[in-house]
XYZ file of C-alpha atoms in Angstrom:
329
model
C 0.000 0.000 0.000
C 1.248 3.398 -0.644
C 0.005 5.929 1.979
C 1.247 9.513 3.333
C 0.802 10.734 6.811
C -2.067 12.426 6.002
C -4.193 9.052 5.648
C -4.580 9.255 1.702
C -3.707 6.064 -0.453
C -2.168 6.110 -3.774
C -4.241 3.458 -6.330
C -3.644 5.458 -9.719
C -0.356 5.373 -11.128
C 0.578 8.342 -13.942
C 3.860 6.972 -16.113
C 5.566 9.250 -18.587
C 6.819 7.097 -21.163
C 8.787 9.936 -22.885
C 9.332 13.533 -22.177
C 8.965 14.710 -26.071
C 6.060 16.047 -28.101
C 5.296 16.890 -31.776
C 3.823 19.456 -30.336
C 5.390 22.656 -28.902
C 2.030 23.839 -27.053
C 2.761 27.720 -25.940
C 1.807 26.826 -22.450
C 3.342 23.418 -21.935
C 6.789 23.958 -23.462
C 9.150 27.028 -25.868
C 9.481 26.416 -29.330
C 12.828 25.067 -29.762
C 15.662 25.022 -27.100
C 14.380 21.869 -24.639
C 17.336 19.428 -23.822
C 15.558 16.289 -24.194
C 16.793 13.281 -21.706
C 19.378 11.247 -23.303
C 18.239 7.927 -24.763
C 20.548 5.899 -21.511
C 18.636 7.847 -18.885
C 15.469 6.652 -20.444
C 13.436 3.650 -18.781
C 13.819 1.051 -20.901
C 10.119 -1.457 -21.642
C 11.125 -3.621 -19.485
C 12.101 -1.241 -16.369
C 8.515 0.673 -16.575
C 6.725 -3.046 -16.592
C 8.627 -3.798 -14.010
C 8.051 -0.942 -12.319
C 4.271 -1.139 -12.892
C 4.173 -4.838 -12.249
C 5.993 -3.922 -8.413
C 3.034 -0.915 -8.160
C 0.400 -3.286 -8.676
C 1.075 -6.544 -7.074
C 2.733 -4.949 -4.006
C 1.772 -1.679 -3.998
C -2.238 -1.380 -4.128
C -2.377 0.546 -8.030
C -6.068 -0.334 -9.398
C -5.553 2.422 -12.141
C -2.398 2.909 -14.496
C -2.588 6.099 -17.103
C -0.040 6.570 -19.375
C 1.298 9.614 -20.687
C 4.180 11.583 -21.666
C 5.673 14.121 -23.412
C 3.225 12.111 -25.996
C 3.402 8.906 -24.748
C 2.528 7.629 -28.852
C 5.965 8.661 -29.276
C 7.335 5.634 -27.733
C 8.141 3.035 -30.020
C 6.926 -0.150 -27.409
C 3.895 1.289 -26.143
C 1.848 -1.449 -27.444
C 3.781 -3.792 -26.242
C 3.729 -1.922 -22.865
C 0.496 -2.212 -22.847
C -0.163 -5.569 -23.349
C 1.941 -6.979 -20.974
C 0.285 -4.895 -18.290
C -2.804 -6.310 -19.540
C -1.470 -9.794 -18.469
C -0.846 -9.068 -14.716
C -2.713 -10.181 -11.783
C -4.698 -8.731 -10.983
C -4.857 -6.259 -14.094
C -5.029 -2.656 -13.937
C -7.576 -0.451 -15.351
C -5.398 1.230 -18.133
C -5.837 4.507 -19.922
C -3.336 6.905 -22.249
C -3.050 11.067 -22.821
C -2.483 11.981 -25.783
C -2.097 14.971 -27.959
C -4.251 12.911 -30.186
C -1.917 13.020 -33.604
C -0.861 9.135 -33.763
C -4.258 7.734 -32.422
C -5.308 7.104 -36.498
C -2.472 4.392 -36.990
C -2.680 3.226 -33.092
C -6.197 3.220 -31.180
C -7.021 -0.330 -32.584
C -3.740 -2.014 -31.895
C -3.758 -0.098 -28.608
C -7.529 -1.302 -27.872
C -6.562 -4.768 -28.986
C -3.409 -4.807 -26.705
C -5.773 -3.865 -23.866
C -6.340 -0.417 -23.377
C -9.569 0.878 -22.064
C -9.955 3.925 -23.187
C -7.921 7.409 -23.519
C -8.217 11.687 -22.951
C -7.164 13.838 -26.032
C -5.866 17.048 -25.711
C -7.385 19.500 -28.091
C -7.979 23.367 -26.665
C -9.712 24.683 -29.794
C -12.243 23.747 -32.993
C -10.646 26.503 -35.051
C -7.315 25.394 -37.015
C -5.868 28.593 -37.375
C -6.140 28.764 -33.261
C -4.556 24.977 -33.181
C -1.342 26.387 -34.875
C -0.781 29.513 -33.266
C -1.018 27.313 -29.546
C 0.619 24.227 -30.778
C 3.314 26.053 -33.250
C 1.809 23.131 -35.633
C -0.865 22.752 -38.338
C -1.644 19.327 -36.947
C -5.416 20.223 -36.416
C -6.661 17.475 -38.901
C -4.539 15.064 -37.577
C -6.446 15.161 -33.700
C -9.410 15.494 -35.217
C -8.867 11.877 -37.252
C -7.601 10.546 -34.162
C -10.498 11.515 -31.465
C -12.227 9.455 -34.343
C -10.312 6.590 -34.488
C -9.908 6.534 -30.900
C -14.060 6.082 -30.473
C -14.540 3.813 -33.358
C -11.814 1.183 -31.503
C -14.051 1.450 -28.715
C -11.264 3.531 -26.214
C -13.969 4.935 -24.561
C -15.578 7.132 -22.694
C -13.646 9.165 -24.828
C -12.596 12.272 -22.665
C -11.559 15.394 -24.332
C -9.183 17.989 -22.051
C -8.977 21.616 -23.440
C -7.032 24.672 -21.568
C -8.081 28.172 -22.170
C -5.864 30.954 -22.895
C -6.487 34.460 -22.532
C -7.055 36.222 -26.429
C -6.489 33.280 -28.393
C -9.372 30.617 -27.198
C -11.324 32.080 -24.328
C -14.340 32.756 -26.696
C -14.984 29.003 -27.694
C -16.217 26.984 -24.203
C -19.777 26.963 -25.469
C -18.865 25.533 -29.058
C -16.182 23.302 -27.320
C -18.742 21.696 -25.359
C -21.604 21.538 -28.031
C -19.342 20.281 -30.145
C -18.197 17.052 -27.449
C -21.704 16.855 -26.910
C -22.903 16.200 -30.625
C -19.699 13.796 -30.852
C -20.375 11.622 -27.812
C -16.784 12.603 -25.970
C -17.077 13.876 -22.258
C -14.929 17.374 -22.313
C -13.056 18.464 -19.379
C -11.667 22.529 -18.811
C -8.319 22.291 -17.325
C -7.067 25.699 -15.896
C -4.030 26.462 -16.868
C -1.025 25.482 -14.428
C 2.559 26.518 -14.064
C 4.488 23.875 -15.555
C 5.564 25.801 -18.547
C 9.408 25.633 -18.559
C 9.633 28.964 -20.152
C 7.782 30.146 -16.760
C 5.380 32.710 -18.481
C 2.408 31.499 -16.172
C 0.457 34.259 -14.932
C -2.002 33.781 -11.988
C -3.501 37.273 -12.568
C -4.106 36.308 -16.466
C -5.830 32.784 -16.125
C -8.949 31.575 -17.485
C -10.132 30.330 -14.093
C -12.909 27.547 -13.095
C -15.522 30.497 -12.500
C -14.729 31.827 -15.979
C -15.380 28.407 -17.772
C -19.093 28.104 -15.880
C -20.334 31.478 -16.992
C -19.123 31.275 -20.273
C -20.757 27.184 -20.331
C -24.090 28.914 -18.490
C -24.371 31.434 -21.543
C -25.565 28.617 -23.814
C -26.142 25.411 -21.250
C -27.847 24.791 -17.860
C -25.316 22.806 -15.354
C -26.228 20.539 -12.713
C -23.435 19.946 -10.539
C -23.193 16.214 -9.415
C -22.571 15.585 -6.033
C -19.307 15.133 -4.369
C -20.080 10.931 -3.701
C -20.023 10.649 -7.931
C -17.021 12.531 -8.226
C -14.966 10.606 -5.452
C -11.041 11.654 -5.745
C -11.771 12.369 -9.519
C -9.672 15.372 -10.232
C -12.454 16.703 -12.453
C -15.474 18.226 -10.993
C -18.416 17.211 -13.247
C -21.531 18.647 -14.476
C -24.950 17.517 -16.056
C -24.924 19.022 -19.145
C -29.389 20.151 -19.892
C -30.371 17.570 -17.866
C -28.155 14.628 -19.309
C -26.586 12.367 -20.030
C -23.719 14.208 -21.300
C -21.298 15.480 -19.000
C -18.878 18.283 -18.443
C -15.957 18.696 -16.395
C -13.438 21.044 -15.273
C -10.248 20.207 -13.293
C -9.462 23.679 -11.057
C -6.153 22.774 -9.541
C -5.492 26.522 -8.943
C -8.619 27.904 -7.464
C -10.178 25.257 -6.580
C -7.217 22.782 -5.030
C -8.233 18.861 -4.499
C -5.364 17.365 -2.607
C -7.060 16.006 0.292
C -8.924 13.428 -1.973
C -5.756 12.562 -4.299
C -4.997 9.464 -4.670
C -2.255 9.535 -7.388
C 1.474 8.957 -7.730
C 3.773 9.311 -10.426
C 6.910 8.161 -12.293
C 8.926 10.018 -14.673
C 10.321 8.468 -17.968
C 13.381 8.672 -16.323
C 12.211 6.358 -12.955
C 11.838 9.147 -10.687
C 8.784 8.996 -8.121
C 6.518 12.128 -8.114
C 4.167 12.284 -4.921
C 2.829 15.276 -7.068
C 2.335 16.865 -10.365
C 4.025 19.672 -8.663
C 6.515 18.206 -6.243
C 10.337 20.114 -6.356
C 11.738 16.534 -5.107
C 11.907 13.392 -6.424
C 13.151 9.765 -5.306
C 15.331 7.874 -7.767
C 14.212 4.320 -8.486
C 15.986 3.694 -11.759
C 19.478 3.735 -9.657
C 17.743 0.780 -7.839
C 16.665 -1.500 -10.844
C 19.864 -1.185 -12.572
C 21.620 -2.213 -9.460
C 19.718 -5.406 -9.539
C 18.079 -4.493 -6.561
C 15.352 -7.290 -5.765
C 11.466 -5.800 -5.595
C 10.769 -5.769 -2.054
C 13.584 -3.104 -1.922
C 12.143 -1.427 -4.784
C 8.592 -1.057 -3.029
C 10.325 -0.043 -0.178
C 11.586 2.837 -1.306
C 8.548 3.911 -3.551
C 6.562 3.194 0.100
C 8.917 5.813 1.772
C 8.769 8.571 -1.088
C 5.012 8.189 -0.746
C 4.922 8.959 2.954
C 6.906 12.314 2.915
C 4.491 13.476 0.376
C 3.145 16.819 1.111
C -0.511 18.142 2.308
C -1.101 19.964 -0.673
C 0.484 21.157 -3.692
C 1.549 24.669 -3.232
C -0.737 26.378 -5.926
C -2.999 28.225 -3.618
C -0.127 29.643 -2.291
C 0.204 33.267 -4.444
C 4.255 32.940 -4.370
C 4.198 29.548 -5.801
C 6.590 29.075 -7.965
C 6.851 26.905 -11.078
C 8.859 22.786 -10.340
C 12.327 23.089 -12.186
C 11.057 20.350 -14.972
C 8.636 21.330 -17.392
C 5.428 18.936 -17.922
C 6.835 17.251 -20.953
C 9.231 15.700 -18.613
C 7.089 14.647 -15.382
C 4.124 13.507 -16.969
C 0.663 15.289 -16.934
C-alpha cells in the first residue's frame, strides 16, 4: 500500500513514457531550445513493466494512465500495454495523448488492452490549433479523437485549456461540439508547468470563468461530491443529461485532500505530485539489480513524505524546475 501521513492512499499510477512532443504547445513547453533526456537515462520497456508490475502486485495501483511528453511517441507502447494487460490482478489502463498518432494506433492499442484514452485538443478553429501548438496538426487530432471512439477507447474524454485572447471565446462551441460527438470534455485551468515560466495567476482563465461562459448557452447541474470521489475533475450535467462536463481547477479550486495519485517520470523518478520540487530515484535501484521488495520499499517511503497539498494556492508559488513534458501530466 502506498500511503502519506495524512491518511490518503495512492491506487492510480501516472507513467511518462517519454518527455517529447510533436507538439510545442505555448503553455506546456518554448518552441525550440528543450534538452531532451538522453536515450541511456530513459526507462527502458522492461524497467517501466517492471516498475508497474511492483506498483500493482505490491503496492495497491487499481488504475495505471499513461502519458508523456506524448506517450505515442514511444516506439513499445503497445507492447507496454499488453503486458500490463497480463498481470494479476490487471489494472484499469488509460493513455493522454495529444491525439496526432491515435489514427495508426487506437485499434492495436484497444486490442493490446487499453480501455480507453483523454485527447488534448484546446480549440475547434485550425488557425487557433497552430498559433497554440506552433503546428498545423489540427486534422490530424481530429482523425484521431475518431479513431480513438470507433476502436471502442472509450468514454472518450476530451481535455482543453483556455488561454487568454487566443481561445477564451470558444467553451460553449467546445462543449456543443463534445456533446454532438459523444466525448465527455473536461476545462483544465491552466497550471505553471511551462518551462519557459510565463504562467500568470492574474491572467488565467479560471474555473468560475469556464461556468459562466458554459451557463451562456447550457444549464449545469453539478453532481454531487459521492459521484465525483477523488476524480480530479469536478463534473456537471450538461441540460439535464446524459452528457457530462468537467473542469479540473487545480489553482482555485485545489483537491489534494482526496488525491490518490502517484507518479513516475520516464526517467524512474517517483513524483508524490504533479508539482513536487523533489523526487526519489528508483531507476538507480533497478539497474543495481536491486530485488522488488527493496524497490517497493523505497517507492513506500517517497510516498509517505508526500506533502498536504500542492503549493498552488499559495500566491508565491513558484513553477517545479522540470517542465510537464518531462514529469508527466
Amino acid at each position: 500500500m502506498l500511503i502519506d501521513t495524512y491518511g490518503r492512499v495512492a491506487t492510480d499510477l501516472r507513467v511518462s513514457l517519454t518527455d517529447r512532443c510533436n507538439l510545442r504547445c505555448s503553455y506546456c513547453m518554448p518552441e525550440e531550445g528543450l534538452q531532451w533526456l538522453a536515450k541511456p537515462d530513459l526507462l527502458s520497456d522492461d524497467e517501466i513493466v517492471r516498475l508497474i508490475r511492483i506498483a500493482v502486485t505490491d503496492l495497491g495501483i487499481t488504475e495505471v494512465r499513461f502519458t508523456g511528453g506524448e506517450p505515442l511517441l514511444r516506439p513499445g507502447i503497445v507492447g507496454i500495454v499488453e503486458r500490463c494487460a497480463a498481470l494479476e490482478p490487471r489494472p484499469e489502463m488509460s493513455l493522454t495523448t495529444n491525439g496526432i498518432g491515435l489514427k495508426r494506433t487506437a485499434a492495436a492499442l484497444k486490442a493490446a488492452g487499453l480501455n480507453r484514452v483523454n485527447v488534448s485538443l484546446d480549440t475547434l478553429r485550425p488557425d487557433v490549433f497552430k498559433t497554440l501548438t506552433r503546428r498545423d496538426r489540427h486534422h490530424d487530432v481530429l482523425d484521431g479523437l475518431e479513431a480513438a471512439r470507433a476502436a471502442g477507447l472509450t468514454p472518450v474524454k476530451v481535455n482543453t485549456v483556455l488561454m487568454p485572447g487566443l481561445n477564451d471565446d470558444e467553451a460553449p462551441d467546445l462543449l456543443a461540439w463534445a456533446v454532438a460527438n459523444d466525448y465527455e470534455l473536461r476545462f483544465i485551468e491552466q497550471m505553471p508547468l511551462d518551462a519557459q515560466h510565463g504562467w500568470k495567476r492574474d491572467g488565467m482563465i479560471t474555473a468560475g470563468d469556464i461556468l459562466t461562459s458554459l451557463r451562456t448557452r447550457f444549464t449545469l447541474t453539478a453532481e454531487d461530491d459521492a459521484a465525483r470521489g477523488s476524480a480530479p475533475a469536478e463534473r456537471w450535467l450538461v441540460d439535464g443529461g446524459p452528457h457530462r462536463v468537467g473542469v479540473i481547477a487545480s489553482v482555485t479550486r485545489p483537491f489534494c485532500s482526496a488525491c490518490d495519485r502517484t507518479r513516475l517520470t520516464a526517467d524512474g523518478q517517483v513524483r508524490t505530485c504533479l508539482f513536487a520540487r523533489e523526487e526519489t530515484d528508483l531507476r538507480a535501484a533497478l539497474r543495481s539489480e536491486a530485488p522488488d521488495e527493496e524497490i517497493a520499499r523505497i517507492w513506500r517511503l517517497a510516498m509517505w513524505g508526500k506533502k498536504a497539498g500542492s503549493g498552488l494556492d499559495d500566491p508565491s508559488f513558484l513553477q517545479p524546475d522540470r517542465p510537464m513534458s518531462a514529469i508527466g501530466g
